[in-house]
PDB file of C-alpha atoms in Angstrom:
ATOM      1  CA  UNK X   1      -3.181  15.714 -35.199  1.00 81.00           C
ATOM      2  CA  UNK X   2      -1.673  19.017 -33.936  1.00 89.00           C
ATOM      3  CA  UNK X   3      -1.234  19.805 -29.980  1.00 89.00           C
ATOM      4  CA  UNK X   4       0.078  23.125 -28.896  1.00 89.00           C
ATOM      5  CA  UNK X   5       3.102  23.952 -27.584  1.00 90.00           C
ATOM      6  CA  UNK X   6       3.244  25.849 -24.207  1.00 90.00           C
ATOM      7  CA  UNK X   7       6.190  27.443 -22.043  1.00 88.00           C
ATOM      8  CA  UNK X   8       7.052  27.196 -18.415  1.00 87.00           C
ATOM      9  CA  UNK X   9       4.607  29.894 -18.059  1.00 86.00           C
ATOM     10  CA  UNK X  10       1.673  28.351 -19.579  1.00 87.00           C
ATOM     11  CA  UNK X  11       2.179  30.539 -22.710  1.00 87.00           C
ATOM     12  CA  UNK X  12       1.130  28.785 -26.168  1.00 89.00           C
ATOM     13  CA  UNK X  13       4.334  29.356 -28.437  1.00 89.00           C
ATOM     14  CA  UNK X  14       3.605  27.210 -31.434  1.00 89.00           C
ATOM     15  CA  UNK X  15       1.842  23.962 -32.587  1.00 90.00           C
ATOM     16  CA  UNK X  16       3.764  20.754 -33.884  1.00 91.00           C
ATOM     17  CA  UNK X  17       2.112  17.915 -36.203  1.00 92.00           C
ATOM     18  CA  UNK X  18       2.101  14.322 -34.181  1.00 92.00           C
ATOM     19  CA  UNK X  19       4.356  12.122 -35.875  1.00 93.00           C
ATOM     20  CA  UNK X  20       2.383   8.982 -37.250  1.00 92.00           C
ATOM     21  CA  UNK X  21       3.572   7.059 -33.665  1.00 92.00           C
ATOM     22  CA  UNK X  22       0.625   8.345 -32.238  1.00 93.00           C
ATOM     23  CA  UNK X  23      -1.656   7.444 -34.760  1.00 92.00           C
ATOM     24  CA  UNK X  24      -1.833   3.513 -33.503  1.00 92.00           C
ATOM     25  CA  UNK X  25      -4.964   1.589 -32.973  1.00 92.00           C
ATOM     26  CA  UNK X  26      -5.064   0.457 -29.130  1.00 92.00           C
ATOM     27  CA  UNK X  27      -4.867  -3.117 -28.485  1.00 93.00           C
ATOM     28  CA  UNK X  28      -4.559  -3.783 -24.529  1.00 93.00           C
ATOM     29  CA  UNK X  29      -3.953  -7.317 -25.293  1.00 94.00           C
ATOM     30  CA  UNK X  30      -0.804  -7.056 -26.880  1.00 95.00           C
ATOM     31  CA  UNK X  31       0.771  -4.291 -24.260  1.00 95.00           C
ATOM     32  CA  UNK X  32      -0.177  -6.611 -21.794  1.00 95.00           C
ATOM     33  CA  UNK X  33       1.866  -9.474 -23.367  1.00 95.00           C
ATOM     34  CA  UNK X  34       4.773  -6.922 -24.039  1.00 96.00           C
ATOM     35  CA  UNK X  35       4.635  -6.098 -20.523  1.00 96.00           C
ATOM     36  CA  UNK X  36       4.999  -9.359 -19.151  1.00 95.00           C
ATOM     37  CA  UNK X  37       7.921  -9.848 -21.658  1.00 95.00           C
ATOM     38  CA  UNK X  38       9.181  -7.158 -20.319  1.00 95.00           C
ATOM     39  CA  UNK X  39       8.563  -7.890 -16.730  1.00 93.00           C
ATOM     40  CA  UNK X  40       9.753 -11.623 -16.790  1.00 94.00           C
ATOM     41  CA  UNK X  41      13.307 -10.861 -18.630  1.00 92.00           C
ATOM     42  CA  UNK X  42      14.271  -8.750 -14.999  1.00 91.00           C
ATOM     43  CA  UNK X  43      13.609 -11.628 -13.265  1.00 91.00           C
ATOM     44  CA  UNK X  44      16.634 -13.401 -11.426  1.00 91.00           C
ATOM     45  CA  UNK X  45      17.603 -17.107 -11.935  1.00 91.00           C
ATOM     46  CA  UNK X  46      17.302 -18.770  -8.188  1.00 91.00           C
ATOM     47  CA  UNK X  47      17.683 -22.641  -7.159  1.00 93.00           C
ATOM     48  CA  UNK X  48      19.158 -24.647  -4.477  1.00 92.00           C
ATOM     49  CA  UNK X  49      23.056 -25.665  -4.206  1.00 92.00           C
ATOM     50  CA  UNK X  50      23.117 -29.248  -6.213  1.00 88.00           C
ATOM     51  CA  UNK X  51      24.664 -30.498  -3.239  1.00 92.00           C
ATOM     52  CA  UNK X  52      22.234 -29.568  -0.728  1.00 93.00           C
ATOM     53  CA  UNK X  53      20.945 -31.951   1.464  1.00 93.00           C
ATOM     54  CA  UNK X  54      23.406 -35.195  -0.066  1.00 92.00           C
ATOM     55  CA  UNK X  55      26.458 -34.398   1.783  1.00 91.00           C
ATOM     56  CA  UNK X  56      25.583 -37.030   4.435  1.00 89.00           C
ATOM     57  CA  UNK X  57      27.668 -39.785   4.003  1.00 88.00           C
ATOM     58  CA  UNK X  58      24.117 -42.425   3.897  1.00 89.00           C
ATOM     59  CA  UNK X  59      24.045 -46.017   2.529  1.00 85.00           C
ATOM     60  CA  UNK X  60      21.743 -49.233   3.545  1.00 84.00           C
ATOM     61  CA  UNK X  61      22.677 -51.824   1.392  1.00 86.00           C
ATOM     62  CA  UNK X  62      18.908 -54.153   0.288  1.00 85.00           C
ATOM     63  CA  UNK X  63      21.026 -57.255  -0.031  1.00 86.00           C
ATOM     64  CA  UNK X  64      20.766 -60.760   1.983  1.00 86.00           C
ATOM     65  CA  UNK X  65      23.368 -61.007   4.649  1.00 83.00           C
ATOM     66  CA  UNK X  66      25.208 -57.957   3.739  1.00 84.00           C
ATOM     67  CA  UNK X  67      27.006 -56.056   6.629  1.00 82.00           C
ATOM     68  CA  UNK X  68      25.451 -52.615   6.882  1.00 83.00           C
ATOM     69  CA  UNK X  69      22.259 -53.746   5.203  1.00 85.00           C
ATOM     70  CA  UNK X  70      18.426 -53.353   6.141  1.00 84.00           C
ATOM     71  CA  UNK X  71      17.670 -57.240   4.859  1.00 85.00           C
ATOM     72  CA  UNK X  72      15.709 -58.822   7.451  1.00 83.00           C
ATOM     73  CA  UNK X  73      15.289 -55.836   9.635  1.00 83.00           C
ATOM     74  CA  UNK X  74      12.322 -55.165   8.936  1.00 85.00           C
ATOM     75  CA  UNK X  75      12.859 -51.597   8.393  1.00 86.00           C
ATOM     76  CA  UNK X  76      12.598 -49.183   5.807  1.00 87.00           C
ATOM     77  CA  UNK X  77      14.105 -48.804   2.600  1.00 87.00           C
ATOM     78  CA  UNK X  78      15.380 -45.588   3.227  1.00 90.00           C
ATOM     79  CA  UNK X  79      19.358 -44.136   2.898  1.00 92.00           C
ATOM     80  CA  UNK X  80      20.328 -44.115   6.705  1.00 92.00           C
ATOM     81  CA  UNK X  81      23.766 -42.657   7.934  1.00 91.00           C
ATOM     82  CA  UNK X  82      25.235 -44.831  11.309  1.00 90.00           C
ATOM     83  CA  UNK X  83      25.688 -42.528  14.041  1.00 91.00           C
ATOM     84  CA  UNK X  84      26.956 -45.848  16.590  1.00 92.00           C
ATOM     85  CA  UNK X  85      27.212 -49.737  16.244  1.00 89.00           C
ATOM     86  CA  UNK X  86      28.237 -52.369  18.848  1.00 90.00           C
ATOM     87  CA  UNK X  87      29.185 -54.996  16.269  1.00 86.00           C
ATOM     88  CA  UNK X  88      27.034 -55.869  13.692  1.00 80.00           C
ATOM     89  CA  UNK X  89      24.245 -53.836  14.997  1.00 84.00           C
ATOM     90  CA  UNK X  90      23.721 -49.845  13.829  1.00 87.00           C
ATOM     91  CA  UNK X  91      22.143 -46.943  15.523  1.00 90.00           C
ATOM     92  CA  UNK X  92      21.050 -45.436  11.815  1.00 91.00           C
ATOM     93  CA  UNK X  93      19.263 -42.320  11.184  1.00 92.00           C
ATOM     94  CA  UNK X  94      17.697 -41.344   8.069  1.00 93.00           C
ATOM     95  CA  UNK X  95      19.291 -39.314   5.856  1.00 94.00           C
ATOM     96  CA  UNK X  96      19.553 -37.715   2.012  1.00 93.00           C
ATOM     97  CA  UNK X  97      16.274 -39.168   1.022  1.00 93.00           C
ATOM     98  CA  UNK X  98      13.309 -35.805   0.870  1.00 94.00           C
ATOM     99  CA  UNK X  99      11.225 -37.837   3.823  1.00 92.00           C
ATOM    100  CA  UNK X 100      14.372 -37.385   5.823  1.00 93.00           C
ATOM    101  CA  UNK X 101      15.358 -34.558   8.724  1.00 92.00           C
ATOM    102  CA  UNK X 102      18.056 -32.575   6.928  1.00 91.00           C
ATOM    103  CA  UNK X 103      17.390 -34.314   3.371  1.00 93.00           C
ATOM    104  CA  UNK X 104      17.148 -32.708   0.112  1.00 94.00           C
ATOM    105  CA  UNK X 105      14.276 -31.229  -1.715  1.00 94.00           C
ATOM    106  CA  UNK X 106      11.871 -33.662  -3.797  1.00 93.00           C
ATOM    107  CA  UNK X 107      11.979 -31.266  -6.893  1.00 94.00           C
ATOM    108  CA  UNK X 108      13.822 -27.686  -5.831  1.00 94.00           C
ATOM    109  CA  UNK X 109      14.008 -25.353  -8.154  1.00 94.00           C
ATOM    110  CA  UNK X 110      17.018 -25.002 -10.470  1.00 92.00           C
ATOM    111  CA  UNK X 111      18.987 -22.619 -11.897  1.00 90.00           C
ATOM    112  CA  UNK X 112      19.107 -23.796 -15.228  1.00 91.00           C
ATOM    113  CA  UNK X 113      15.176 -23.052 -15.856  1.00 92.00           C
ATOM    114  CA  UNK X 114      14.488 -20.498 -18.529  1.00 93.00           C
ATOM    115  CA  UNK X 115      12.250 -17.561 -16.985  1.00 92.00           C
ATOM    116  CA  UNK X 116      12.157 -15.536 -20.074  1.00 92.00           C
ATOM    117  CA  UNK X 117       9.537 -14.974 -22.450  1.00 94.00           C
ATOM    118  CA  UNK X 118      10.043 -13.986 -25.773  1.00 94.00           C
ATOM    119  CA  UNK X 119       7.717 -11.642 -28.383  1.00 95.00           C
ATOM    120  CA  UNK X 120       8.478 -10.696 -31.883  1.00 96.00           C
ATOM    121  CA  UNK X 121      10.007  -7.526 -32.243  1.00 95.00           C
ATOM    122  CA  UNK X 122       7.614  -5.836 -34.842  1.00 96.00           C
ATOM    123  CA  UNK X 123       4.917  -6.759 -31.717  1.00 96.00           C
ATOM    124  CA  UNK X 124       7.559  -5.031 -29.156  1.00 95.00           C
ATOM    125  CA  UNK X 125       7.882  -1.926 -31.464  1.00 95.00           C
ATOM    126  CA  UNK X 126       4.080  -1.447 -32.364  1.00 96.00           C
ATOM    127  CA  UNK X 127       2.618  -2.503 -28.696  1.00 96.00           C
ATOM    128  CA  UNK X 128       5.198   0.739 -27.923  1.00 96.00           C
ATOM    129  CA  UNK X 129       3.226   2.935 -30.296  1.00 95.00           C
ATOM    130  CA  UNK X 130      -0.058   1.914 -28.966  1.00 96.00           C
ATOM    131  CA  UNK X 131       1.428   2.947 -25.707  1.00 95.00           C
ATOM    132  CA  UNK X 132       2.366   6.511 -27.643  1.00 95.00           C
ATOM    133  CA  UNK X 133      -1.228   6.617 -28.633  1.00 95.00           C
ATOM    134  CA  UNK X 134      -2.706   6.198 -25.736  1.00 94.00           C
ATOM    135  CA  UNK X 135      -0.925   9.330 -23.927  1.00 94.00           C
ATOM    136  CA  UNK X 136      -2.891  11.875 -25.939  1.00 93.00           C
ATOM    137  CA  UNK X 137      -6.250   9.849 -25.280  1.00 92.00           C
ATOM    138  CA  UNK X 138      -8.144  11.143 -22.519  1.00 92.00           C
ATOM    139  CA  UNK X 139     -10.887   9.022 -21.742  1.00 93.00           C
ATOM    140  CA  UNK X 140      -7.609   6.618 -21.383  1.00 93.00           C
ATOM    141  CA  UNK X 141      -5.559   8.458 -19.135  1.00 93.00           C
ATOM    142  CA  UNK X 142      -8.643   9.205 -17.080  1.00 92.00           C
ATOM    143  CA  UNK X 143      -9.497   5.787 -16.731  1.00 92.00           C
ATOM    144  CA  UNK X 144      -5.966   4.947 -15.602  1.00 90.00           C
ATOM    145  CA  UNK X 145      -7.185   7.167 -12.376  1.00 89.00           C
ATOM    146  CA  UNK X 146      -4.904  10.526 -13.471  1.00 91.00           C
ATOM    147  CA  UNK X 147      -5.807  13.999 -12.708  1.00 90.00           C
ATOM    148  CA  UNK X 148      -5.634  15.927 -15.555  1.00 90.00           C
ATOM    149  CA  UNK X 149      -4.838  19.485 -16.212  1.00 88.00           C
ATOM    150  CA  UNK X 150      -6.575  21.783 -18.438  1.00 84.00           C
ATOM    151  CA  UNK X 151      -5.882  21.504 -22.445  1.00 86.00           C
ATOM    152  CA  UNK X 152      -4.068  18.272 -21.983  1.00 89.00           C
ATOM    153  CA  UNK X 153      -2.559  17.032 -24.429  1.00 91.00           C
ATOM    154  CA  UNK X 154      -0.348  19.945 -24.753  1.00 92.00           C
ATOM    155  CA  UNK X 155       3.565  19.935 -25.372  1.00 92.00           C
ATOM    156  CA  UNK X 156       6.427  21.214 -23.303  1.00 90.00           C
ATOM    157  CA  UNK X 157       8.453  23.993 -24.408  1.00 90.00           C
ATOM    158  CA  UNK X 158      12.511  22.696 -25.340  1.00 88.00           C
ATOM    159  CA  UNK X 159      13.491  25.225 -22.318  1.00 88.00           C
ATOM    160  CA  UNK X 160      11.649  22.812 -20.003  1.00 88.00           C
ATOM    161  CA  UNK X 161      14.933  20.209 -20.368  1.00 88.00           C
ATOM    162  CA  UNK X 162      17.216  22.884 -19.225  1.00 86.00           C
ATOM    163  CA  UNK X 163      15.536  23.007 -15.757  1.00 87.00           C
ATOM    164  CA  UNK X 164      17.770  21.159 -13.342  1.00 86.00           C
ATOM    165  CA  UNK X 165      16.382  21.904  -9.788  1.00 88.00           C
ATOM    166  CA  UNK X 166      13.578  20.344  -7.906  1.00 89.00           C
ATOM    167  CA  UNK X 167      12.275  23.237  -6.872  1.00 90.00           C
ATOM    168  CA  UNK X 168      12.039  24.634 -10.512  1.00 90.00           C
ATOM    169  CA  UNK X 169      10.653  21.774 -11.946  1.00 90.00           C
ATOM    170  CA  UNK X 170       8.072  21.049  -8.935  1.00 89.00           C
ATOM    171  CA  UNK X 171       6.921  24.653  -9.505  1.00 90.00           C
ATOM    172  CA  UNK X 172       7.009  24.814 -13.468  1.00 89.00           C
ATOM    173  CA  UNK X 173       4.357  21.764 -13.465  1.00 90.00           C
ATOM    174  CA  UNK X 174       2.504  23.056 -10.631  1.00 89.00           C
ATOM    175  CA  UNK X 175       2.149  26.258 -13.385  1.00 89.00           C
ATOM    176  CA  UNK X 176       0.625  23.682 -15.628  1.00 87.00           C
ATOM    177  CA  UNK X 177      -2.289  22.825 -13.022  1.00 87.00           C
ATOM    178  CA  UNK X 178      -0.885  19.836 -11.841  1.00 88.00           C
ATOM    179  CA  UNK X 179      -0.865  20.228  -7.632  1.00 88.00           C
ATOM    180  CA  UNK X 180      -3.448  17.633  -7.509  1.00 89.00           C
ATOM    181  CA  UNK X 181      -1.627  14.768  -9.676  1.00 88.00           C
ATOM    182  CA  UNK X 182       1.748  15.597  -7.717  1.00 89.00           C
ATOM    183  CA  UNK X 183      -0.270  15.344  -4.618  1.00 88.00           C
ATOM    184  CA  UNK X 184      -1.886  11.699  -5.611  1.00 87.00           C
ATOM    185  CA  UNK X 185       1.339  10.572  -6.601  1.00 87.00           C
ATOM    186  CA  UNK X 186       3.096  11.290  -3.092  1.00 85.00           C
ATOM    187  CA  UNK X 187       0.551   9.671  -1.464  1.00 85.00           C
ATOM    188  CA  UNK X 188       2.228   6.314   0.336  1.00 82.00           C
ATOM    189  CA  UNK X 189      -0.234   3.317   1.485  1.00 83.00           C
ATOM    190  CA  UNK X 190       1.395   0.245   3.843  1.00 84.00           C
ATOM    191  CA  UNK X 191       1.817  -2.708   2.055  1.00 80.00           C
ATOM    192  CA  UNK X 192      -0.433  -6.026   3.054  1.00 81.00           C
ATOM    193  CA  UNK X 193       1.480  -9.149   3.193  1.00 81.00           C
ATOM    194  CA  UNK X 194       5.129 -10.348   3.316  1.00 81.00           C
ATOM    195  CA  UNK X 195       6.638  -7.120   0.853  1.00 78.00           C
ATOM    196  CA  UNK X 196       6.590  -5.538   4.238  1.00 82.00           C
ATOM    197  CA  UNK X 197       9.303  -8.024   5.831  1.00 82.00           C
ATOM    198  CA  UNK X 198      11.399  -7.605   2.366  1.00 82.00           C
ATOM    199  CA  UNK X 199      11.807  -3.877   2.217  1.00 83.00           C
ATOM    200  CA  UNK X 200       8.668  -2.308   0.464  1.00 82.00           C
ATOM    201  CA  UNK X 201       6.764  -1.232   3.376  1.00 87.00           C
ATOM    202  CA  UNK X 202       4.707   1.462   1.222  1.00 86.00           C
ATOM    203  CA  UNK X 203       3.039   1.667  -2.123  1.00 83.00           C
ATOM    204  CA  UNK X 204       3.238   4.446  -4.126  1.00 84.00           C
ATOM    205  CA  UNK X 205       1.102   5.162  -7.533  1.00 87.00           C
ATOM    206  CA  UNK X 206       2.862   6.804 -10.735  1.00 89.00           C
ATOM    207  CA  UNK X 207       2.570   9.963 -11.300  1.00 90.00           C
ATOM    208  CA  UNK X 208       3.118  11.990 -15.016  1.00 93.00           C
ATOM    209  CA  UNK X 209       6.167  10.552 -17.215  1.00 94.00           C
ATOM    210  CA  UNK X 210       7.673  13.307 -19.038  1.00 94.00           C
ATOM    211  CA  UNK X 211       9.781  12.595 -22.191  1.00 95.00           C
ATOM    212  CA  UNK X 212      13.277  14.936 -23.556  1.00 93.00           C
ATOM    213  CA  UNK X 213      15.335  14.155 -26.327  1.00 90.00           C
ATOM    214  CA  UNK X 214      19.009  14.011 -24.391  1.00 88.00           C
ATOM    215  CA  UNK X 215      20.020  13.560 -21.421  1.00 87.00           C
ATOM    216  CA  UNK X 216      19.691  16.993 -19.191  1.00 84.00           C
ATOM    217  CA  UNK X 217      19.570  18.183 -15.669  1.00 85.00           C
ATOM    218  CA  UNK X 218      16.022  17.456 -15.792  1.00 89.00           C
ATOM    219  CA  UNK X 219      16.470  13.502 -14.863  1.00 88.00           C
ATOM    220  CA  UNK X 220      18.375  14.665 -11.814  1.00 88.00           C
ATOM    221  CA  UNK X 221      16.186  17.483 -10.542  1.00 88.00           C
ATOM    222  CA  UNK X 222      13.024  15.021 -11.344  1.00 89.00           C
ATOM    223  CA  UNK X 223      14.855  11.870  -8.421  1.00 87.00           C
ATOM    224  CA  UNK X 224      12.664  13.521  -5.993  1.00 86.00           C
ATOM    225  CA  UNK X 225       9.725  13.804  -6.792  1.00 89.00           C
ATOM    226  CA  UNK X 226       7.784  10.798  -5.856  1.00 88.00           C
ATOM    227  CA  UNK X 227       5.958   8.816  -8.580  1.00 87.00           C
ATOM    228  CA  UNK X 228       7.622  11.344 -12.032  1.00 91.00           C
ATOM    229  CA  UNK X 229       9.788   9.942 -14.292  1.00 92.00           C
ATOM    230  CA  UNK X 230      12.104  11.512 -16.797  1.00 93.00           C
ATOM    231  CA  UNK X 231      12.969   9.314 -19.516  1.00 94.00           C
ATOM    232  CA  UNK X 232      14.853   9.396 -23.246  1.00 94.00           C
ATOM    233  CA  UNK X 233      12.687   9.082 -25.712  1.00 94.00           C
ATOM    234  CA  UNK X 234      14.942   6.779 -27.252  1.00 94.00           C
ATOM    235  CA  UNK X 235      14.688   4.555 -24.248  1.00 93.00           C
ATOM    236  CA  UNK X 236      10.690   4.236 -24.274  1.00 94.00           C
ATOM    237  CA  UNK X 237       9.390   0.497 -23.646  1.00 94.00           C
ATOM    238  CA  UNK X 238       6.099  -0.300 -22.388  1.00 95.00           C
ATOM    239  CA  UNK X 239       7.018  -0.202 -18.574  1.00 93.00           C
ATOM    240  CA  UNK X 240       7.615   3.253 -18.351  1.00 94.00           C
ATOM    241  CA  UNK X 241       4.329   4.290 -20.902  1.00 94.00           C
ATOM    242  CA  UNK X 242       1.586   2.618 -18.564  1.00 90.00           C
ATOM    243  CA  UNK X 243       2.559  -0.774 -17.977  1.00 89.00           C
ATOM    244  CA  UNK X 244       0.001  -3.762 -18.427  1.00 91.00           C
ATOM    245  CA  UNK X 245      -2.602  -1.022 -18.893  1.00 93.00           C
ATOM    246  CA  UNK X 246      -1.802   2.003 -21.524  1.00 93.00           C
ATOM    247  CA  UNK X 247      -2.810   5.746 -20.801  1.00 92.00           C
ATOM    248  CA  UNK X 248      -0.309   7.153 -18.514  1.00 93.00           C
ATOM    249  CA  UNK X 249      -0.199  10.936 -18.043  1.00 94.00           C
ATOM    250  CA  UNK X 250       2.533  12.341 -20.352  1.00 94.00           C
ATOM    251  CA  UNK X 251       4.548  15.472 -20.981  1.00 94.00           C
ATOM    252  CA  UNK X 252       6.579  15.545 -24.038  1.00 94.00           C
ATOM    253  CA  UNK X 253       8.529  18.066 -25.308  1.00 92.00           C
ATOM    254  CA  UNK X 254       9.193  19.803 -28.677  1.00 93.00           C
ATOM    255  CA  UNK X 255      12.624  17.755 -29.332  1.00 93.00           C
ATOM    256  CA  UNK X 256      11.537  14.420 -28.346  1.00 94.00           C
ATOM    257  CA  UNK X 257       8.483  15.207 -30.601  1.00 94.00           C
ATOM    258  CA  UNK X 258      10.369  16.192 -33.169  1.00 93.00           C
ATOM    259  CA  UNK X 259      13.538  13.544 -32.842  1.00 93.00           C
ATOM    260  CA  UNK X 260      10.389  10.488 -32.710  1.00 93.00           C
ATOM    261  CA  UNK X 261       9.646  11.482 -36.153  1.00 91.00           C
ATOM    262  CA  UNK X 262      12.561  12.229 -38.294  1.00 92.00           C
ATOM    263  CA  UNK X 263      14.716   8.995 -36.756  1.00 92.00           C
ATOM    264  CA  UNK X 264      11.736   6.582 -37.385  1.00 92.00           C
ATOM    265  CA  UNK X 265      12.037   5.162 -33.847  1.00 92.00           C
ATOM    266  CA  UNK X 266       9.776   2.313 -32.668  1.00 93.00           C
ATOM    267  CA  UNK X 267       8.942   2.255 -36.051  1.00 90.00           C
TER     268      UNK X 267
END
């Protein structure tokens, strides 16, 4: 498959051949298990202190005619803490057991639990290609809810990593056609639910992922512009290509093109 190679002003300058990345059947099934691979190794190991909620000093002894004992009280079982006595006799109150005010947890969680999946790595690599694939597919970029410009797929001229300014690269893509997918990605929506007490008051939707072969000024200029990415195409992984669903809007360039197929990668 050949795609054409355009400028920064929309000029065709060549045609490359697609590396055989692209060539991948699509299988959603298997992104979607990457993804979730991918999505549960982030995750951060949480539990409660191992001490939490036993640091009252709590004993009832369940013996006959033991001092301090709940024999013949005719009171519960449970592990009680003496806040008074006047002898023999003890002002308890429940403590340590889960039932308890101030006990611990019946089953907290721990620590020590393993949150990680795991996925062969020839899966990893190839649901990555299918994610390749699916960025020159149409009807599956269009059913991921892009707007599309005109000719797409195309490829990016190498002079398109030099640009390092917003403004240049904001106006260099709005060359290729693409006011109304910047415009859709900007677009915030409030949050239902509890993300709104924990920081992430709006929702934003991704916009167009465009992929260099080093790192350039065009990472930095790219920071703000809501919903692009700039990414290495050595650092590709199924998050950044689509996520649990493949088709994302993508602009590569020459280079990465090029670099995908002569070092093998994902391969």
């Amino acid at each position: 498959m050949k795609l054409d190679i355009l400028d920064i002003s929309r000029n065709k300058v060549g045609e490359i051949n697609l590396p055989a990345q692209f060539n991948e059947g699509i299988r959603e099934d298997l992104v979607r298990r990457a993804f979730l691979v991918l999505r549960s190794n982030k995750r951060q190991a949480y539990g409660t202190m191992s001490e939490a909620g036993k640091r009252a000093s709590a004993k009832l002894s369940k013996r006959r005619r033991k001092y301090r004992g709940m024999y013949g009280f005719g009171i519960s079982r449970t592990p009680r803490k003496v806040l008074s006595r006047r002898g023999t006799r003890m002002y308890w109150v429940g403590a340590v057991s889960p039932n308890t005010v101030g006990g611990r947890m019946a089953h907290p969680p721990k620590s020590e639990k393993i949150l990680q999946k795991k996925i062969n790595k020839k899966e990893r690599k190839r649901a990555i290609r299918i994610c390749i694939s699916a960025t020159v597919a149409n009807d599956l970029v269009r059913k991921k809810g892009h707007i599309m410009p005109e000719n797409y797929p195309f490829v990016l001229d190498n002079k398109f990593e030099d640009l390092s300014g917003t403004k240049e690269l904001k106006g260099a893509l709005k060359t290729f056609g693409m006011e109304k997918e910047l415009e859709r990605a900007s677009n915030k929506k409030i949050r239902a639910g509890v993300g709104k007490a924990r920081g992430r008051k709006y929702k934003t939707k991704k916009g167009p992922l465009i992929v260099v072969s080093k790192e350039s000024g065009i990472i930095r200029a790219a920071n703000n512009i809501p919903g692009i990415d700039v990414v290495n195409v050595k650092d590709l992984n199924v998050g950044v290509l689509g996520g649990e669903v493949p088709g994302r809007l993508t602009l590569w360039t020459a280079n990465a093109i090029q670099k995908l197929g002569e070092e093998k990668l994902f391969r």
